[in-house]
């Protein structure tokens, strides 16, 4: 018989293919009859194949990859499905969007919203707030000369800094000052102790005072935030 010329190994995949086609289209047809989109996209992604015949042989070629079908189209005598965007394409778009949002978020500088008059002033999350005044500089409690015209330095309140002068752990600490009204932020260093400063008010060198007040201070400015870095 003619069938004996066909390799039996090629017939088995053909049988599997024939069994898969009705199962896949039964799912799609059932959904179409109720007016719904295909509910079982896994079934729609069944391994449909290409069947090639010649005078002496029969071959079976499976598709390279399963495709998820989502769009249902009906004509006068046929039913067809259009594939959706591939998962890898959708993932690339999502990853790109997430990366863009992350980049924007990283570029935003968040400033402290409030300040304490009794806090530790350690870091922006525990920032302090008070008046800023200015002094003439000179050799102070930290043991070095402070130039009021060129050094961006502050003198901490006596009650905050403590009685120790030379070798005080606050001496040389980096400090951030922030003017919430103008948005100006300036970096400075602890270089002295202020005997007359109360709560969390601080004394500044002339150059620092002019910088943090944007040149508008009249010897004193209220509500300046600051914290130890």
mmCIF file of C-alpha atoms in Angstrom:
data_model
loop_
_atom_site.group_PDB
_atom_site.id
_atom_site.type_symbol
_atom_site.label_atom_id
_atom_site.label_comp_id
_atom_site.label_asym_id
_atom_site.label_seq_id
_atom_site.Cartn_x
_atom_site.Cartn_y
_atom_site.Cartn_z
ATOM 1 C CA UNK A 1 0.000 0.000 0.000
ATOM 2 C CA UNK A 2 1.062 3.639 -0.544
ATOM 3 C CA UNK A 3 1.048 4.303 3.216
ATOM 4 C CA UNK A 4 3.849 1.818 3.759
ATOM 5 C CA UNK A 5 6.211 4.217 1.984
ATOM 6 C CA UNK A 6 5.736 6.879 4.660
ATOM 7 C CA UNK A 7 8.084 6.782 7.592
ATOM 8 C CA UNK A 8 6.025 5.900 10.681
ATOM 9 C CA UNK A 9 8.016 8.487 12.737
ATOM 10 C CA UNK A 10 6.486 11.281 10.648
ATOM 11 C CA UNK A 11 2.925 10.037 11.137
ATOM 12 C CA UNK A 12 2.937 10.320 14.952
ATOM 13 C CA UNK A 13 3.504 14.131 15.046
ATOM 14 C CA UNK A 14 0.774 14.499 12.407
ATOM 15 C CA UNK A 15 -1.718 12.715 14.660
ATOM 16 C CA UNK A 16 -0.808 15.032 17.574
ATOM 17 C CA UNK A 17 -1.265 18.085 15.357
ATOM 18 C CA UNK A 18 -4.687 16.932 14.142
ATOM 19 C CA UNK A 19 -5.795 16.390 17.756
ATOM 20 C CA UNK A 20 -4.580 19.830 18.881
ATOM 21 C CA UNK A 21 -6.325 21.921 16.223
ATOM 22 C CA UNK A 22 -9.964 21.154 17.185
ATOM 23 C CA UNK A 23 -9.215 21.639 20.893
ATOM 24 C CA UNK A 24 -7.753 25.081 20.298
ATOM 25 C CA UNK A 25 -10.487 26.310 17.973
ATOM 26 C CA UNK A 26 -13.277 24.880 20.183
ATOM 27 C CA UNK A 27 -12.206 27.317 22.912
ATOM 28 C CA UNK A 28 -12.093 30.281 20.534
ATOM 29 C CA UNK A 29 -15.406 29.364 18.858
ATOM 30 C CA UNK A 30 -17.182 28.974 22.230
ATOM 31 C CA UNK A 31 -16.042 32.439 23.317
ATOM 32 C CA UNK A 32 -16.991 33.985 19.955
ATOM 33 C CA UNK A 33 -20.505 32.553 20.132
ATOM 34 C CA UNK A 34 -21.043 34.359 23.484
ATOM 35 C CA UNK A 35 -19.578 37.632 22.193
ATOM 36 C CA UNK A 36 -16.466 37.363 24.383
ATOM 37 C CA UNK A 37 -12.787 37.565 23.571
ATOM 38 C CA UNK A 38 -10.901 34.236 23.708
ATOM 39 C CA UNK A 39 -10.666 33.293 27.384
ATOM 40 C CA UNK A 40 -8.062 30.610 27.037
ATOM 41 C CA UNK A 41 -5.083 32.185 25.318
ATOM 42 C CA UNK A 42 -3.000 29.167 26.257
ATOM 43 C CA UNK A 43 -5.253 26.971 24.145
ATOM 44 C CA UNK A 44 -5.023 29.457 21.290
ATOM 45 C CA UNK A 45 -1.279 29.099 21.463
ATOM 46 C CA UNK A 46 -1.440 25.398 20.542
ATOM 47 C CA UNK A 47 1.442 24.149 18.432
ATOM 48 C CA UNK A 48 -0.120 24.552 14.965
ATOM 49 C CA UNK A 49 2.162 23.194 12.247
ATOM 50 C CA UNK A 50 2.890 23.296 8.564
ATOM 51 C CA UNK A 51 2.106 20.100 6.659
ATOM 52 C CA UNK A 52 4.178 19.495 3.532
ATOM 53 C CA UNK A 53 3.540 16.655 1.104
ATOM 54 C CA UNK A 54 5.266 15.391 -1.995
ATOM 55 C CA UNK A 55 4.778 12.366 -4.233
ATOM 56 C CA UNK A 56 6.842 10.135 -1.970
ATOM 57 C CA UNK A 57 7.024 11.713 1.494
ATOM 58 C CA UNK A 58 5.148 13.507 4.242
ATOM 59 C CA UNK A 59 6.852 16.001 6.586
ATOM 60 C CA UNK A 60 5.736 17.882 9.709
ATOM 61 C CA UNK A 61 7.196 21.294 10.633
ATOM 62 C CA UNK A 62 6.133 22.787 14.017
ATOM 63 C CA UNK A 63 6.009 26.570 14.385
ATOM 64 C CA UNK A 64 9.070 28.212 15.921
ATOM 65 C CA UNK A 65 7.271 29.681 18.930
ATOM 66 C CA UNK A 66 3.777 29.879 20.396
ATOM 67 C CA UNK A 67 1.885 33.140 19.797
ATOM 68 C CA UNK A 68 -0.836 34.518 22.067
ATOM 69 C CA UNK A 69 -3.937 35.336 20.008
ATOM 70 C CA UNK A 70 -6.302 38.006 21.261
ATOM 71 C CA UNK A 71 -8.116 39.731 18.365
ATOM 72 C CA UNK A 72 -11.077 37.891 16.836
ATOM 73 C CA UNK A 73 -12.091 38.689 13.220
ATOM 74 C CA UNK A 74 -15.120 37.213 11.457
ATOM 75 C CA UNK A 75 -15.759 37.288 7.700
ATOM 76 C CA UNK A 76 -18.541 35.687 5.653
ATOM 77 C CA UNK A 77 -16.925 32.283 5.571
ATOM 78 C CA UNK A 78 -13.937 32.299 7.893
ATOM 79 C CA UNK A 79 -12.780 32.971 11.426
ATOM 80 C CA UNK A 80 -9.327 34.427 12.016
ATOM 81 C CA UNK A 81 -7.243 35.510 14.978
ATOM 82 C CA UNK A 82 -4.651 38.300 15.030
ATOM 83 C CA UNK A 83 -1.680 37.927 17.401
ATOM 84 C CA UNK A 84 -1.126 40.501 20.114
ATOM 85 C CA UNK A 85 2.210 42.204 20.806
ATOM 86 C CA UNK A 86 4.799 39.735 21.993
ATOM 87 C CA UNK A 87 5.510 39.462 25.686
ATOM 88 C CA UNK A 88 9.148 40.448 25.166
ATOM 89 C CA UNK A 89 8.098 43.673 23.394
ATOM 90 C CA UNK A 90 5.637 44.560 26.140
ATOM 91 C CA UNK A 91 8.264 43.890 28.784
ATOM 92 C CA UNK A 92 10.812 46.131 27.064
ATOM 93 C CA UNK A 93 8.338 49.009 27.037
ATOM 94 C CA UNK A 94 7.503 48.527 30.710
ATOM 95 C CA UNK A 95 11.158 48.356 31.708
ATOM 96 C CA UNK A 96 11.904 51.531 29.762
ATOM 97 C CA UNK A 97 9.021 53.340 31.450
ATOM 98 C CA UNK A 98 10.131 52.248 34.911
ATOM 99 C CA UNK A 99 13.695 53.364 34.200
ATOM 100 C CA UNK A 100 12.488 56.792 33.052
ATOM 101 C CA UNK A 101 10.335 57.272 36.150
ATOM 102 C CA UNK A 102 13.222 56.204 38.373
ATOM 103 C CA UNK A 103 15.543 58.694 36.693
ATOM 104 C CA UNK A 104 13.096 61.546 37.266
ATOM 105 C CA UNK A 105 12.570 60.562 40.886
ATOM 106 C CA UNK A 106 16.308 60.397 41.535
ATOM 107 C CA UNK A 107 16.742 63.920 40.158
ATOM 108 C CA UNK A 108 14.258 65.443 42.633
ATOM 109 C CA UNK A 109 15.893 67.024 45.692
ATOM 110 C CA UNK A 110 13.641 66.753 48.731
ATOM 111 C CA UNK A 111 14.082 69.526 51.273
ATOM 112 C CA UNK A 112 12.981 69.262 54.921
ATOM 113 C CA UNK A 113 9.489 70.615 55.500
ATOM 114 C CA UNK A 114 9.835 71.511 59.180
ATOM 115 C CA UNK A 115 12.480 72.164 61.771
ATOM 116 C CA UNK A 116 12.789 71.658 65.501
ATOM 117 C CA UNK A 117 13.965 74.150 68.112
ATOM 118 C CA UNK A 118 14.943 71.322 70.461
ATOM 119 C CA UNK A 119 16.034 68.434 68.199
ATOM 120 C CA UNK A 120 19.401 66.770 67.728
ATOM 121 C CA UNK A 121 19.863 68.429 64.310
ATOM 122 C CA UNK A 122 21.441 65.214 63.034
ATOM 123 C CA UNK A 123 20.542 64.892 59.347
ATOM 124 C CA UNK A 124 17.817 66.494 57.234
ATOM 125 C CA UNK A 125 15.159 64.207 58.723
ATOM 126 C CA UNK A 126 15.767 65.808 62.145
ATOM 127 C CA UNK A 127 16.601 69.333 61.020
ATOM 128 C CA UNK A 128 16.561 72.275 63.403
ATOM 129 C CA UNK A 129 15.287 75.802 62.858
ATOM 130 C CA UNK A 130 16.126 79.141 64.411
ATOM 131 C CA UNK A 131 17.448 82.639 63.869
ATOM 132 C CA UNK A 132 20.740 83.328 62.136
ATOM 133 C CA UNK A 133 22.950 86.224 63.156
ATOM 134 C CA UNK A 134 26.577 86.987 62.274
ATOM 135 C CA UNK A 135 29.830 87.616 64.120
ATOM 136 C CA UNK A 136 33.243 89.010 63.309
ATOM 137 C CA UNK A 137 35.154 85.751 63.504
ATOM 138 C CA UNK A 138 38.582 85.401 65.137
ATOM 139 C CA UNK A 139 40.015 82.589 67.252
ATOM 140 C CA UNK A 140 37.062 80.819 68.814
ATOM 141 C CA UNK A 141 36.119 77.865 70.978
ATOM 142 C CA UNK A 142 37.334 75.317 68.432
ATOM 143 C CA UNK A 143 40.875 76.688 68.607
ATOM 144 C CA UNK A 144 41.415 78.048 65.094
ATOM 145 C CA UNK A 145 41.108 81.468 63.513
ATOM 146 C CA UNK A 146 37.874 82.107 61.629
ATOM 147 C CA UNK A 147 37.879 84.693 58.812
ATOM 148 C CA UNK A 148 34.395 86.186 58.697
ATOM 149 C CA UNK A 149 34.910 87.445 55.136
ATOM 150 C CA UNK A 150 35.960 84.153 53.546
ATOM 151 C CA UNK A 151 35.131 81.199 55.815
ATOM 152 C CA UNK A 152 31.678 79.620 55.662
ATOM 153 C CA UNK A 153 31.481 78.732 59.351
ATOM 154 C CA UNK A 154 28.912 78.776 62.126
ATOM 155 C CA UNK A 155 28.943 79.023 65.912
ATOM 156 C CA UNK A 156 26.602 76.585 67.642
ATOM 157 C CA UNK A 157 24.507 77.553 70.704
ATOM 158 C CA UNK A 158 26.403 77.135 73.970
ATOM 159 C CA UNK A 159 23.659 74.990 75.540
ATOM 160 C CA UNK A 160 23.682 72.700 72.499
ATOM 161 C CA UNK A 161 27.442 72.424 72.070
ATOM 162 C CA UNK A 162 28.273 71.974 75.751
ATOM 163 C CA UNK A 163 30.968 73.435 77.954
ATOM 164 C CA UNK A 164 33.914 71.744 76.217
ATOM 165 C CA UNK A 165 35.783 74.024 73.827
ATOM 166 C CA UNK A 166 38.985 72.754 72.179
ATOM 167 C CA UNK A 167 38.473 69.193 71.032
ATOM 168 C CA UNK A 168 34.682 69.490 71.139
ATOM 169 C CA UNK A 169 33.231 66.714 68.924
ATOM 170 C CA UNK A 170 31.083 69.271 67.089
ATOM 171 C CA UNK A 171 34.105 71.287 65.952
ATOM 172 C CA UNK A 172 34.765 70.776 62.255
ATOM 173 C CA UNK A 173 31.398 69.099 61.607
ATOM 174 C CA UNK A 174 29.858 69.781 58.196
ATOM 175 C CA UNK A 175 26.554 71.645 58.337
ATOM 176 C CA UNK A 176 23.817 72.383 55.793
ATOM 177 C CA UNK A 177 21.833 75.632 56.062
ATOM 178 C CA UNK A 178 18.554 75.998 54.167
ATOM 179 C CA UNK A 179 16.441 79.103 53.601
ATOM 180 C CA UNK A 180 12.873 77.781 53.088
ATOM 181 C CA UNK A 181 11.688 81.135 51.751
ATOM 182 C CA UNK A 182 14.149 81.469 48.873
ATOM 183 C CA UNK A 183 15.241 77.845 48.575
ATOM 184 C CA UNK A 184 18.909 78.791 49.061
ATOM 185 C CA UNK A 185 21.076 76.023 50.538
ATOM 186 C CA UNK A 186 24.644 76.572 51.741
ATOM 187 C CA UNK A 187 27.272 74.235 53.180
ATOM 188 C CA UNK A 188 29.318 75.355 56.193
ATOM 189 C CA UNK A 189 31.514 74.100 59.044
ATOM 190 C CA UNK A 190 31.188 74.333 62.832
ATOM 191 C CA UNK A 191 34.004 76.644 63.936
ATOM 192 C CA UNK A 192 32.928 78.278 67.191
ATOM 193 C CA UNK A 193 30.473 78.426 70.070
ATOM 194 C CA UNK A 194 27.792 81.114 70.443
ATOM 195 C CA UNK A 195 27.261 82.208 74.044
ATOM 196 C CA UNK A 196 24.175 84.315 73.278
ATOM 197 C CA UNK A 197 22.344 81.955 70.899
ATOM 198 C CA UNK A 198 19.205 80.352 72.352
ATOM 199 C CA UNK A 199 17.326 77.198 71.361
ATOM 200 C CA UNK A 200 18.637 76.285 67.873
ATOM 201 C CA UNK A 201 19.635 79.752 66.658
ATOM 202 C CA UNK A 202 23.163 79.987 65.245
ATOM 203 C CA UNK A 203 25.800 82.608 64.532
ATOM 204 C CA UNK A 204 27.319 82.840 61.047
ATOM 205 C CA UNK A 205 30.357 84.474 59.524
ATOM 206 C CA UNK A 206 29.542 87.545 57.448
ATOM 207 C CA UNK A 207 30.028 85.754 54.123
ATOM 208 C CA UNK A 208 27.805 82.853 55.211
ATOM 209 C CA UNK A 209 25.120 85.165 56.619
ATOM 210 C CA UNK A 210 24.919 87.099 53.347
ATOM 211 C CA UNK A 211 24.743 83.854 51.374
ATOM 212 C CA UNK A 212 21.957 82.176 53.358
ATOM 213 C CA UNK A 213 19.862 85.372 53.586
ATOM 214 C CA UNK A 214 20.412 86.185 49.889
ATOM 215 C CA UNK A 215 21.854 89.541 50.973
ATOM 216 C CA UNK A 216 18.547 90.569 52.542
ATOM 217 C CA UNK A 217 19.313 89.963 56.209
ATOM 218 C CA UNK A 218 19.382 92.964 58.533
ATOM 219 C CA UNK A 219 21.614 91.521 61.215
ATOM 220 C CA UNK A 220 19.143 88.694 61.937
ATOM 221 C CA UNK A 221 16.838 86.412 59.972
ATOM 222 C CA UNK A 222 14.214 84.080 61.412
ATOM 223 C CA UNK A 223 13.265 80.572 60.343
ATOM 224 C CA UNK A 224 16.520 79.272 58.843
ATOM 225 C CA UNK A 225 16.748 75.483 58.854
ATOM 226 C CA UNK A 226 20.022 73.683 59.466
ATOM 227 C CA UNK A 227 21.317 70.203 60.187
ATOM 228 C CA UNK A 228 24.566 68.392 60.814
ATOM 229 C CA UNK A 229 25.626 66.243 57.850
#
